[in-house]
Coordinates of N, CA and C in Angstrom, one line a residue:
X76 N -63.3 27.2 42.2 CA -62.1 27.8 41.6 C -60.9 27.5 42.5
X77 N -59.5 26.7 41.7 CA -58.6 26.8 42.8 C -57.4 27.8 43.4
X78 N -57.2 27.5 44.5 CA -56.4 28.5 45.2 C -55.4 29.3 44.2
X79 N -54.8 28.8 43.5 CA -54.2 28.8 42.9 C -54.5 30.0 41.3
X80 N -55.5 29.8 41.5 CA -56.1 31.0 40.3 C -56.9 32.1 40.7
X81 N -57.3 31.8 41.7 CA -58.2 32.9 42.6 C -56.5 34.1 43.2
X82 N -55.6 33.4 43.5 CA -54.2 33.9 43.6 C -54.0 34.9 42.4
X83 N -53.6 34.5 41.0 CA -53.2 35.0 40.2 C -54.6 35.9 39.6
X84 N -55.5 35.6 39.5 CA -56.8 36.7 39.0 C -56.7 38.5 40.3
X85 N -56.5 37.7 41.2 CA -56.2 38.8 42.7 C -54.8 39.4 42.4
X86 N -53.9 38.9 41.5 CA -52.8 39.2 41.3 C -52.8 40.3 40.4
X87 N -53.4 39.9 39.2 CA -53.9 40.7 38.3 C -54.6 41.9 38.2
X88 N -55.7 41.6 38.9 CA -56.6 42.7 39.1 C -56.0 43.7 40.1
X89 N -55.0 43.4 40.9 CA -53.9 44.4 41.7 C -53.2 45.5 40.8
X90 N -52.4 44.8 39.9 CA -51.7 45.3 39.3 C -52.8 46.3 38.2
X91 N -53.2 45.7 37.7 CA -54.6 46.6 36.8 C -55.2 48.0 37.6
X92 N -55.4 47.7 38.5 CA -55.8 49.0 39.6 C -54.5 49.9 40.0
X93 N -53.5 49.2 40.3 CA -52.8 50.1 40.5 C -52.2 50.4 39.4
X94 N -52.0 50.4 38.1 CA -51.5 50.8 36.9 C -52.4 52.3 36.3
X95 N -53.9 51.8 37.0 CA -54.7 52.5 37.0 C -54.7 53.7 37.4
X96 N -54.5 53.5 39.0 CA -54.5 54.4 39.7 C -53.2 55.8 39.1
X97 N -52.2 54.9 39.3 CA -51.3 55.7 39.0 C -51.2 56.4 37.6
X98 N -51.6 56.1 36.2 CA -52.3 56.8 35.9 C -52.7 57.8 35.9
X99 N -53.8 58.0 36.6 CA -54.9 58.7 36.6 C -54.3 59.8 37.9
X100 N -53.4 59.6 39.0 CA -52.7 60.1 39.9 C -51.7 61.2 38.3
X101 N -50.9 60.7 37.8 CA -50.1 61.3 36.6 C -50.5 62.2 36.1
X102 N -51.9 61.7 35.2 CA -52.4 62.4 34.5 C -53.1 64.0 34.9
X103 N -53.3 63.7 36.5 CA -54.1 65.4 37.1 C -53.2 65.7 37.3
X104 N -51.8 65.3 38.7 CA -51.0 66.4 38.6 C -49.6 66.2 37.8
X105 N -50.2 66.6 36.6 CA -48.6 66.0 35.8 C -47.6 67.5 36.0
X106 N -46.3 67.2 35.2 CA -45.5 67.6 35.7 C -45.7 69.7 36.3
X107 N -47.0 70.0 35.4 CA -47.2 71.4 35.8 C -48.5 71.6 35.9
X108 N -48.7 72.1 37.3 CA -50.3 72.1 37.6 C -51.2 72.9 36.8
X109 N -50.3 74.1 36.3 CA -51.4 74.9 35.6 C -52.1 73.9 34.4
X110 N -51.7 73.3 34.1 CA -52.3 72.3 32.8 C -53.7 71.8 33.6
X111 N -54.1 71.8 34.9 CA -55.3 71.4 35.6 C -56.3 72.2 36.1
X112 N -57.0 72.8 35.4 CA -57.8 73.8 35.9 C -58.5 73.8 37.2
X113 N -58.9 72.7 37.2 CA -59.6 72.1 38.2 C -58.9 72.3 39.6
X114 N -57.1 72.3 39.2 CA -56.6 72.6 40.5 C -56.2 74.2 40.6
X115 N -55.7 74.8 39.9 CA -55.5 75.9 39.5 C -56.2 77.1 40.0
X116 N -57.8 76.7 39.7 CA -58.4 77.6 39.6 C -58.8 78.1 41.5
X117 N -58.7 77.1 42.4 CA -58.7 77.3 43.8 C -57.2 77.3 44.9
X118 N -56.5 77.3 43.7 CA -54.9 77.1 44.8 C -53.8 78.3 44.1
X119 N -53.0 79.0 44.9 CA -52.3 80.2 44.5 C -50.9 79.6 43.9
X120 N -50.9 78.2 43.4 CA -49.9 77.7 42.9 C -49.9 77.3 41.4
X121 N -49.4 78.0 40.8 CA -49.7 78.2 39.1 C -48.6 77.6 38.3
X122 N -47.6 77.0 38.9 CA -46.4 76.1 38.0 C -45.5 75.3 38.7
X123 N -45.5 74.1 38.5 CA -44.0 73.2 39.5 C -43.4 73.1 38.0
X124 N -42.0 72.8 38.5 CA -41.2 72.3 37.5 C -40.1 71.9 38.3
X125 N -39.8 70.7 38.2 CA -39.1 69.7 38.4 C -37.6 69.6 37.9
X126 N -36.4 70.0 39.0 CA -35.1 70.2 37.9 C -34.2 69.6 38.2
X127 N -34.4 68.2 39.2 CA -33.8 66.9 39.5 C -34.6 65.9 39.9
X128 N -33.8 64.8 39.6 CA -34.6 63.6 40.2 C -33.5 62.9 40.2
X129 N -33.4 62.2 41.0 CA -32.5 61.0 41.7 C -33.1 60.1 42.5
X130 N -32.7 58.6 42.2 CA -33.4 57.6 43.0 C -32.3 56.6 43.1
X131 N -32.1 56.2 43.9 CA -31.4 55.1 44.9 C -31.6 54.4 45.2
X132 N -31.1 52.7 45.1 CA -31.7 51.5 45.6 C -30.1 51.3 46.5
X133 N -30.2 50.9 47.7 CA -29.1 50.7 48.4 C -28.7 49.3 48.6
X134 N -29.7 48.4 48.8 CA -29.7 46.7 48.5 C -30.3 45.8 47.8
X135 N -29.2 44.8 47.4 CA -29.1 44.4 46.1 C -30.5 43.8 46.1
X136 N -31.3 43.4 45.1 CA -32.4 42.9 44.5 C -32.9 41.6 45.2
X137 N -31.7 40.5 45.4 CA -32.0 39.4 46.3 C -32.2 39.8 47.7
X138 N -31.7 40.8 48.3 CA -32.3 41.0 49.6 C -33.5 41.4 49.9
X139 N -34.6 41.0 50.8 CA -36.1 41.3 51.3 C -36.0 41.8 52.1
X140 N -36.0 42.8 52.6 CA -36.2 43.5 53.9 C -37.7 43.3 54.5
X141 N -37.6 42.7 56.0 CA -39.0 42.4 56.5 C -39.7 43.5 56.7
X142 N -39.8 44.4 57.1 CA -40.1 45.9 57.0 C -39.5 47.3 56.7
X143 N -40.5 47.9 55.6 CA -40.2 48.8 54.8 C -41.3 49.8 55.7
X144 N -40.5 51.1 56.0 CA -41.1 52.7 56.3 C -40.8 53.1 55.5
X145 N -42.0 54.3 54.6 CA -41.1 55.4 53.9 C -41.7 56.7 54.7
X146 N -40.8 57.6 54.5 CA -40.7 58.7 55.4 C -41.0 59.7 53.7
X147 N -41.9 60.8 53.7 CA -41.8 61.5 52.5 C -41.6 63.9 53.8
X148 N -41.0 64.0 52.8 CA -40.3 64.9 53.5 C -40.2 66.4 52.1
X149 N -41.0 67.2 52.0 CA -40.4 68.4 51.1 C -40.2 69.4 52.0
X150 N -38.9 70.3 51.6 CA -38.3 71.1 52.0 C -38.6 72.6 51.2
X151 N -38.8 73.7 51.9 CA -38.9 74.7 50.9 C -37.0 75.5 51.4
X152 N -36.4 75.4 50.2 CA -35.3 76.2 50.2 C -34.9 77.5 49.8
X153 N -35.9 78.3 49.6 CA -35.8 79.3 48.8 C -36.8 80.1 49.1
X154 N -37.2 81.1 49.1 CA -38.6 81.8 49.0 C -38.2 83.1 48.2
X155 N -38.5 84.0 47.5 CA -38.3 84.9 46.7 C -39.0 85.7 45.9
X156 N -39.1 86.8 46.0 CA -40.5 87.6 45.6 C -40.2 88.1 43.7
X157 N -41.3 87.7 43.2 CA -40.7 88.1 41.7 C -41.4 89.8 41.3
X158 N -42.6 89.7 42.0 CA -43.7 90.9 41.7 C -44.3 90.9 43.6
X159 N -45.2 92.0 43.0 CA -45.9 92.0 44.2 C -46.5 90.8 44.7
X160 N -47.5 90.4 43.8 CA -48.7 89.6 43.9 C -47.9 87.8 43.4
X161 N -46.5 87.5 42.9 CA -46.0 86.5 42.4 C -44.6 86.3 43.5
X162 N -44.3 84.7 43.3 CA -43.0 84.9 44.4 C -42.3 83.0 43.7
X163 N -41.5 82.7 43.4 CA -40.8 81.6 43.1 C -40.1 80.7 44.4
X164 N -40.7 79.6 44.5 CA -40.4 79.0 45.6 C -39.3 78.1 45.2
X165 N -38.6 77.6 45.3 CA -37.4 76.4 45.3 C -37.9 75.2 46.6
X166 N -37.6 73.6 46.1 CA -37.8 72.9 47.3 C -37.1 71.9 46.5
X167 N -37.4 70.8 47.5 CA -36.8 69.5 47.8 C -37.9 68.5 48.4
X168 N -38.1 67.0 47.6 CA -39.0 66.5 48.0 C -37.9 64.8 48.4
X169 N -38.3 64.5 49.2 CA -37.4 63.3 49.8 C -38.4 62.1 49.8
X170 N -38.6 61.1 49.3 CA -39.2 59.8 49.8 C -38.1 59.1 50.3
X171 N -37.6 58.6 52.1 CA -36.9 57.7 52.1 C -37.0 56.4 52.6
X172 N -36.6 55.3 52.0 CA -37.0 54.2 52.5 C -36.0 53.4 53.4
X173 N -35.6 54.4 54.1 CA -34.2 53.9 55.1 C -33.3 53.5 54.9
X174 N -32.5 52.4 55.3 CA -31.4 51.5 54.4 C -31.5 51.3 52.9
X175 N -32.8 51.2 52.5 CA -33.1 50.1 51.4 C -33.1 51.1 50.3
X176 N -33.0 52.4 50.3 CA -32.9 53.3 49.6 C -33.6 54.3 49.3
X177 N -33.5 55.5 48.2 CA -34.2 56.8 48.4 C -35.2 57.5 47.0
X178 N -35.2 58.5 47.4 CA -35.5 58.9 45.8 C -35.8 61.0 45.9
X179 N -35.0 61.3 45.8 CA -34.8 63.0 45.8 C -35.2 63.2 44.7
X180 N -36.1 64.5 44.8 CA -36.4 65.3 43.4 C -36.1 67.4 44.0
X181 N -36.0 68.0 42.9 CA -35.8 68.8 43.3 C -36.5 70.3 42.5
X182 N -36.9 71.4 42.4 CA -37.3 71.9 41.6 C -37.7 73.4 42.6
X183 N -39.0 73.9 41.5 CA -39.4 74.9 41.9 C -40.9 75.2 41.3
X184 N -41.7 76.0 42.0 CA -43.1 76.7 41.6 C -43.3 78.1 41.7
X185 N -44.3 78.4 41.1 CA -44.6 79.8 41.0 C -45.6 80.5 42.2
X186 N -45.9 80.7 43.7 CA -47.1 81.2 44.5 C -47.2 82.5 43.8
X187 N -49.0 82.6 43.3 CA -49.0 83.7 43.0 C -50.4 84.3 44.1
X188 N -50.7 85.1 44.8 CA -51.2 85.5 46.0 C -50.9 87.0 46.6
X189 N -51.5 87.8 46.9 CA -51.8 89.3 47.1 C -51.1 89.3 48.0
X190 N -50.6 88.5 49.0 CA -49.7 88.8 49.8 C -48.3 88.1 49.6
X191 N -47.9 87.6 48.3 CA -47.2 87.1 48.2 C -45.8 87.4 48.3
X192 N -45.0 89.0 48.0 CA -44.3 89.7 48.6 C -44.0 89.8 49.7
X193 N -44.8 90.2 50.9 CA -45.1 89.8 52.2 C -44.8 88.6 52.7
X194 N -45.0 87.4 52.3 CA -44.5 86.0 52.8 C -43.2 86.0 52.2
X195 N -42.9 86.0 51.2 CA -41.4 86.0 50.5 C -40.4 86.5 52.2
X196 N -40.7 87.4 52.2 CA -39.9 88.3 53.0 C -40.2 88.5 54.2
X197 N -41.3 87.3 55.4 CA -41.4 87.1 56.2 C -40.6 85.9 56.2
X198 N -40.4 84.5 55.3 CA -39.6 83.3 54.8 C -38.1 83.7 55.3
X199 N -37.7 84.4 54.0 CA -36.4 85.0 54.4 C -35.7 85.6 55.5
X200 N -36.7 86.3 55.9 CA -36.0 86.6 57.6 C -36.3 85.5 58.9
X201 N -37.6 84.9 58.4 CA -37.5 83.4 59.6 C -37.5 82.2 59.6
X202 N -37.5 82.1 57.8 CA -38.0 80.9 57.4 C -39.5 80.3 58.1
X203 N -40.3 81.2 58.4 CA -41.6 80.3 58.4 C -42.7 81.8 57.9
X204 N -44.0 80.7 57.5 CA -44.7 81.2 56.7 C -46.0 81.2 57.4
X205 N -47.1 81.7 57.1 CA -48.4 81.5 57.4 C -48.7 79.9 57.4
X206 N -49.1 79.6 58.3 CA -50.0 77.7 58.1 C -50.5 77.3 56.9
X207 N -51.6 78.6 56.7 CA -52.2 78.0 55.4 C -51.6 78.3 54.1
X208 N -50.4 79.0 53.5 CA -49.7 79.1 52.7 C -48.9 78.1 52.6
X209 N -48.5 77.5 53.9 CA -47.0 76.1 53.5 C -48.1 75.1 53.3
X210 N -49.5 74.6 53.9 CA -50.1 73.9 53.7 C -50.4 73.7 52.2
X211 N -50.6 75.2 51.2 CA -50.8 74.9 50.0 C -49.7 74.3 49.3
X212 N -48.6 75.2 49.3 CA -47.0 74.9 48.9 C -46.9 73.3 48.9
X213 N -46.8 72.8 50.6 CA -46.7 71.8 51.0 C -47.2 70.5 50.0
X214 N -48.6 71.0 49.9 CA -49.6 70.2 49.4 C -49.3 70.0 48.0
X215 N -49.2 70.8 47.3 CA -48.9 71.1 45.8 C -47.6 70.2 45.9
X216 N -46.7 70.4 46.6 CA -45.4 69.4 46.2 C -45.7 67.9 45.9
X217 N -46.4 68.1 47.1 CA -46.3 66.1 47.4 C -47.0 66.3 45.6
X218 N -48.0 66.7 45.4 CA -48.9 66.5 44.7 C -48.1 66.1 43.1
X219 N -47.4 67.0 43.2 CA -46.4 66.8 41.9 C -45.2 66.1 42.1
X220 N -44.6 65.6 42.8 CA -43.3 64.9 43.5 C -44.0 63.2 43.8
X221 N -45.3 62.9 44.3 CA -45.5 61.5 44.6 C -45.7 60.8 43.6
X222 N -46.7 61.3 42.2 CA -46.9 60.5 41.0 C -45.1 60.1 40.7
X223 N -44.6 61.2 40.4 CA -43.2 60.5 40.0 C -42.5 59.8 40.4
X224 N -42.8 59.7 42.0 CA -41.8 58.9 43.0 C -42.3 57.4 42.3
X225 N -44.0 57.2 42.1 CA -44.4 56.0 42.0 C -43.6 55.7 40.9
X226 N -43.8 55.9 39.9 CA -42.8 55.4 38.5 C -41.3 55.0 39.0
X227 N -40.6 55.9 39.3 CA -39.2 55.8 40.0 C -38.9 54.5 40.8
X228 N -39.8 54.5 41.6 CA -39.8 53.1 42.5 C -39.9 51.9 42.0
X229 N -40.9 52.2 40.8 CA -40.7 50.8 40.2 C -39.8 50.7 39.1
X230 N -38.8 51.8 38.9 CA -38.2 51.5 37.9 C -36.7 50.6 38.8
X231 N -37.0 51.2 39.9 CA -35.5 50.3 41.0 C -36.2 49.6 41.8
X232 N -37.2 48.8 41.9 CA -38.1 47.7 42.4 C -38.2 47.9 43.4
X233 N -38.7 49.3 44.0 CA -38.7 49.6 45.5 C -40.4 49.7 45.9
X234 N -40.9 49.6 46.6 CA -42.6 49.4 46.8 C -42.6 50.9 46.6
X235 N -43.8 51.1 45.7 CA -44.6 52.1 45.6 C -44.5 53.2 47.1
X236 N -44.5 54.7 47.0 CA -44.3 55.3 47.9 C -45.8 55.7 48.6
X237 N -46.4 55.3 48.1 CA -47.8 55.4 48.7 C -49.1 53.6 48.9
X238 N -49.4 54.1 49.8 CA -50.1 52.2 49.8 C -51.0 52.3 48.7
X239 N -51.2 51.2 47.9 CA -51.8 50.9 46.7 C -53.1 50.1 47.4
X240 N -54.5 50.2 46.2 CA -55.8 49.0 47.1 C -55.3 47.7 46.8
X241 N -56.0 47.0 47.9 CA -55.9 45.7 47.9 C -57.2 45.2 47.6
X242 N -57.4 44.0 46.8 CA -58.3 43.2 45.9 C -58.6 42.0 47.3
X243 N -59.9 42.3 47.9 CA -60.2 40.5 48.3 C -61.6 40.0 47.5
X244 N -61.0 39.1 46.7 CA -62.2 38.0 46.2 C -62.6 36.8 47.0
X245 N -63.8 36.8 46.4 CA -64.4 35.7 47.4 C -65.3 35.9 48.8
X246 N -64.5 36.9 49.3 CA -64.9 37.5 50.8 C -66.1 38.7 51.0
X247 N -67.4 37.7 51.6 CA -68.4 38.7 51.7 C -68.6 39.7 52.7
X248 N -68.8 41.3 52.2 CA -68.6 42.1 53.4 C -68.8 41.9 54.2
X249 N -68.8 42.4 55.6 CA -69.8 42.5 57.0 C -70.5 43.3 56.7
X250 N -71.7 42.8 57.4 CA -73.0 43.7 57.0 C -73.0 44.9 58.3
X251 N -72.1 45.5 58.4 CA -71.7 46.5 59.4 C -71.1 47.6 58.3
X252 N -70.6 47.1 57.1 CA -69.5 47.9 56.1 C -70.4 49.0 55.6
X253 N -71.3 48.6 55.3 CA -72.7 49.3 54.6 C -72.9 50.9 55.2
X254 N -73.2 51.8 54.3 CA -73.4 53.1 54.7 C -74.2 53.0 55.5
X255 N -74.6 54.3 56.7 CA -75.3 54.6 57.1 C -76.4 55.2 57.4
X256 N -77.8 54.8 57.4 CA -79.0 55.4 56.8 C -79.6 55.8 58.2
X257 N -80.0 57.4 58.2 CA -80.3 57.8 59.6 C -82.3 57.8 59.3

């Protein structure tokens, strides 16, 4: 087979995977978690909803930048208790890719949790929360904020905000790769 097609089939099958992936990334946390039982039913986070998006390319299309960082960053701006046991968080989710440009989204979710009054109002007076409460918050954002970033990025030709797999044909494992059988 020549270089040359073994190139474009590796090309292909890239793009197929990651079309894939992303996908299937969309489809679990789409834009409101409670639609996912699967996630729902073990996390105190019962609704995102998304009430900006903005994305930014800063250089023009002909320029290649040799190296791309992206920095991904959510902010909680808000904490606020609705009930006892319920509390409306506000945030900000940032993917930035330095010079080369950005992509802000902004919104809000529902924590619903027995102490969730309690954190509201530990938030407000210090802005910080239990570990494992911002860990869920935290978690849940990326979760609903990165599928979108992915679309966004390719709609302003910026690399995907998360690394996508890479396809090698041809190349046979090391025989080291293999699970390990005790």
């Amino acid at each position: 087979m020549s270089i040359e097609r073994e190139r474009t089939i590796t090309t292909i099958l890239t793009l197929l995977i990651s079309h894939a992936i992303t996908f299937f990334v969309y489809l679990i946390f789409c834009k409101e978690l409670k639609s996912h039982p699967l996630i729902t039913s073990c996390m105190p986070i019962k609704s995102i909803r998304l009430k900006s998006i903005e994305g930014r390319r800063y250089i023009d299309l002909n320029e290649k930048p040799r190296q791309i960082r992206i920095d991904h960053n959510s902010t909680i701006t808000r904490f606020s208790a609705s009930t006892d046991k319920s509390a409306t968080v506000e945030f900000q989710y940032t993917a930035s890719y330095g010079a080369i440009g950005v992509i802000r989204m902004e919104g809000s979710l529902t924590y619903e949790e027995k102490d969730a009054r309690k954190v509201a109002e530990t938030w407000t007076k210090s802005r910080k929360m239990p570990d494992e409460v911002a860990g869920k918050i935290h978690t849940a954002i990326m979760h609903a904020c990165v599928p979108e970033a992915v679309f966004i990025a390719k709609d302003l030709t910026l690399p995907p905000p998360i690394p996508l797999p890479q396809i090698n044909i041809g190349k046979k494992p090391s025989p080291k790769s293999g699970p390990e059988v005790a």
